[in-house]
């Protein structure tokens, strides 16, 4: 277990260093003149040159990378090239917002997804199964943007039940969390169904049944417990996806999170913010994966002792 | 140059205006109070005068700051923080009398020192404010007494008042200038009816009524600007009643919004002219007949009514009708036969191939416009290859020096920030502004036009200057470094309880005059 932990932590560190290198390199990779975009059409050559020197665009790569990484490690995330605000301030509250949304989305996905998967497996090849899987196919294939706008149109514009944006309270979280959680609902439902069906065919289940346990008890206690191990992995991965993949949902609902911030800073070429966001999103994904790996080991003794 | 003439007749107008408003009840009684919420499409990244290139941000600062002079929706120059002004016989010395009893948001009183501090900030070479170039004509600012300033320009500047009315020249408290310098992004201290209450960069800006405003109590308690990038969401927010005004309305939603009794729609021509820029230094585009042929090949009405869904106007010059100096000089009309004849005359009876660059998502229907142009040019035998290029790369490749340039045809829109023809003439059409010095990305050069531009720069007589402006437009449009497409229109939609919203010159919405019906 300890060795596994050590390997995983080491891997995590290597990944983060590589990501920091890639995040930093984007100023070199992205086409076009950054200073020109910030200055805008009509700007004089002098103001373009000034922006270039402010951003240290003329320094050698390694010098800039070293300076940057050094300050990031010390907790100094720098200042936005556009708004002159500290990056930590820009990212901080949006990160919390995105986490709220991702949590609401993942709770919805877990509850609805597992319920759908369970019902579908128990009533395999029945109309209930087909219905549940149809819902999950729709969840996977319907474009997020479209679903978001349809929900807004129905519940905010026509029925006026729910607000589109924050009007105080938590009501404004409902529509975006459905929009963002829909895909995860579908994935979790399918994985739950598949694994439950597999487990239900195992010998120990037959034994439990033979001992006279009720069907409900067998499915819920014996089967579901084992079938959920792979589901935990999927939930972990989905949470990482929800944290990083919120761009569309946050854009449709004008929700102040890091996904939309990412889109905004790409438009404005705000590199200091963009670099920190890339690093942050990659770190969230890597750490979530790391935690999934660990929890997997905790849940499944076979892995722990391997 | 209506402005000078206007200064003379201003007293008369005020007298008439006062008489009118005392005698007649206004059509709808103005009401005070309430909170106005506006959804805009771009983030407000700074409120620092002279820094933001997004004109919608000037609509926010329009409530916070005031200039020495202002312009109304018709383009007329009105007194602002200066109550009157005069120009000496030397044509470069302007003496302005300042308004008394004006307070800044920090409580200090407005005086000539603030004007001086403001101009020192704008002209400070260490700051290099992106929009400061229009005020570089100012050579010095002198404080004569607390309520009189003298501004001296390096050469006679006929559009000086238009430049003063431009957002970059708004007056900042001298204390704030001293404290914050160029980086006065989120600490604005102005004299306007609203002061900054709170903000979240990229998300929202909230202004609150400034009770000590010299012009009396402001019409609204609060104004919130919220950035909502997705146009469909902006429309939904208006329909759901979460916001009162939205700007940059999708053309497809305009008919639906117009049809609703509790909504109103505002469509107003901006200063932006969309065009196909032509590299006049490479064959076959170095032949003026070819460039004229391209202009004859464009069906402007078809473009406006088709691709632009009616949002826009055919361009009749290289500036917009709302810009001072405009003359509808263009003699081009949709005539493929003439276009083909001109091509044949130029030695290209079978046409030729060319590359047309376009950005995507930068201007309303930009790529679709390029594709429409491709098909129109195809009709006269010019085979066009449309290449979509991202905005950052776009500016960079357009601004390469002539020897390194690969430009043939490119789609672009130019605004006249100051609302005066001088802005684009100095920035785009003079030979001295070839990249990298400036933005003459057509590499257009006509010594006669250069001489006329230089003359117009210093001609103070309004009629003479208008004659020069017309002459310049005729020559440039006939030389055709641009293929004229359309003037863009700014679109806004609002709840019917919103009153007094207008589009001012420079594509700024008039926040000061907006009021709300009480529920």
Tab-separated table of C-alpha atoms in Angstrom, chain A residues 31-33 36-48 50 82-85 93-94 145 149 152 156-158 160 162-165 167 251-254 256 260-261 264 267-269, chain B residues 43 45-46 51 53 126-130 133 136 183 185-186 199-203 226-230 232-233 236-237 239-242 362 390-393 395-396 399 414 427 436-437 439:
chain	number	residue	atom	x	y	z
A	31	UNK	CA	-0.142	32.210	-33.038
A	32	UNK	CA	-0.205	35.948	-33.440
A	33	UNK	CA	1.314	38.845	-31.590
A	36	UNK	CA	-0.853	43.583	-30.651
A	37	UNK	CA	-4.075	41.932	-29.503
A	38	UNK	CA	-3.905	43.530	-26.078
A	39	UNK	CA	-3.212	46.961	-27.534
A	40	UNK	CA	-5.913	46.598	-30.189
A	41	UNK	CA	-6.350	48.058	-33.664
A	42	UNK	CA	-5.317	51.681	-33.937
A	43	UNK	CA	-2.673	51.422	-31.218
A	44	UNK	CA	0.648	53.120	-31.791
A	45	UNK	CA	3.851	51.139	-32.254
A	46	UNK	CA	5.155	52.621	-28.987
A	47	UNK	CA	2.276	51.301	-26.888
A	48	UNK	CA	2.640	47.870	-28.512
A	50	UNK	CA	5.512	48.909	-24.045
A	82	UNK	CA	-5.530	42.902	-18.918
A	83	UNK	CA	-7.260	43.885	-15.676
A	84	UNK	CA	-4.113	44.268	-13.517
A	85	UNK	CA	-5.849	42.274	-10.763
A	93	UNK	CA	-13.968	32.844	-5.997
A	94	UNK	CA	-14.602	31.397	-9.446
A	145	UNK	CA	-25.385	24.150	-25.207
A	149	UNK	CA	-30.807	26.941	-23.783
A	152	UNK	CA	-33.678	28.287	-19.917
A	156	UNK	CA	-37.050	30.665	-17.058
A	157	UNK	CA	-38.604	32.404	-20.054
A	158	UNK	CA	-41.911	30.512	-20.439
A	160	UNK	CA	-40.672	31.646	-15.025
A	162	UNK	CA	-36.312	29.325	-12.055
A	163	UNK	CA	-33.834	32.179	-12.538
A	164	UNK	CA	-31.148	31.992	-15.225
A	165	UNK	CA	-28.514	33.821	-13.215
A	167	UNK	CA	-30.706	36.418	-7.937
A	251	UNK	CA	-21.229	30.290	-20.779
A	252	UNK	CA	-24.907	29.523	-21.373
A	253	UNK	CA	-25.850	30.511	-17.816
A	254	UNK	CA	-23.383	33.431	-17.595
A	256	UNK	CA	-18.937	33.137	-12.986
A	260	UNK	CA	-15.980	30.613	-18.593
A	261	UNK	CA	-13.029	32.539	-17.234
A	264	UNK	CA	-12.685	34.783	-21.601
A	267	UNK	CA	-10.336	35.623	-26.172
A	268	UNK	CA	-8.429	38.453	-24.517
A	269	UNK	CA	-5.071	36.585	-24.605
B	43	UNK	CA	-16.077	41.816	-20.307
B	45	UNK	CA	-11.609	44.689	-18.167
B	46	UNK	CA	-10.769	48.235	-17.116
B	51	UNK	CA	-7.157	52.143	-22.024
B	53	UNK	CA	-10.551	49.365	-26.822
B	126	UNK	CA	5.729	56.543	-19.858
B	127	UNK	CA	2.033	55.555	-19.749
B	128	UNK	CA	1.500	55.100	-23.521
B	129	UNK	CA	-2.270	54.816	-23.163
B	130	UNK	CA	-3.498	52.928	-26.244
B	133	UNK	CA	-2.893	59.320	-29.893
B	136	UNK	CA	-1.095	64.142	-28.949
B	183	UNK	CA	-3.415	52.243	-13.608
B	185	UNK	CA	-8.465	50.857	-13.755
B	186	UNK	CA	-10.801	50.225	-10.815
B	199	UNK	CA	-17.169	45.401	-9.568
B	200	UNK	CA	-16.001	41.947	-10.450
B	201	UNK	CA	-13.601	42.203	-13.394
B	202	UNK	CA	-14.860	40.266	-16.430
B	203	UNK	CA	-18.276	39.814	-14.756
B	226	UNK	CA	-23.271	42.331	-16.518
B	227	UNK	CA	-21.144	40.469	-19.014
B	228	UNK	CA	-23.119	37.744	-20.744
B	229	UNK	CA	-21.107	36.410	-23.669
B	230	UNK	CA	-23.707	34.129	-25.193
B	232	UNK	CA	-28.991	33.666	-26.838
B	233	UNK	CA	-28.632	33.962	-23.071
B	236	UNK	CA	-33.404	34.967	-22.588
B	237	UNK	CA	-32.377	37.227	-19.684
B	239	UNK	CA	-37.358	37.922	-21.839
B	240	UNK	CA	-37.216	36.465	-18.341
B	241	UNK	CA	-37.085	39.992	-16.914
B	242	UNK	CA	-33.686	39.525	-15.262
B	362	UNK	CA	-14.887	39.385	-34.579
B	390	UNK	CA	-7.701	33.946	-35.953
B	391	UNK	CA	-7.744	37.507	-34.732
B	392	UNK	CA	-4.331	37.613	-33.054
B	393	UNK	CA	-2.599	36.299	-36.163
B	395	UNK	CA	-3.521	41.807	-36.864
B	396	UNK	CA	0.030	40.555	-36.943
B	399	UNK	CA	0.817	44.805	-39.968
B	414	UNK	CA	-12.730	50.522	-39.020
B	427	UNK	CA	-4.543	56.484	-39.028
B	436	UNK	CA	4.614	49.132	-38.991
B	437	UNK	CA	4.201	52.885	-38.349
B	439	UNK	CA	-2.564	50.988	-40.045
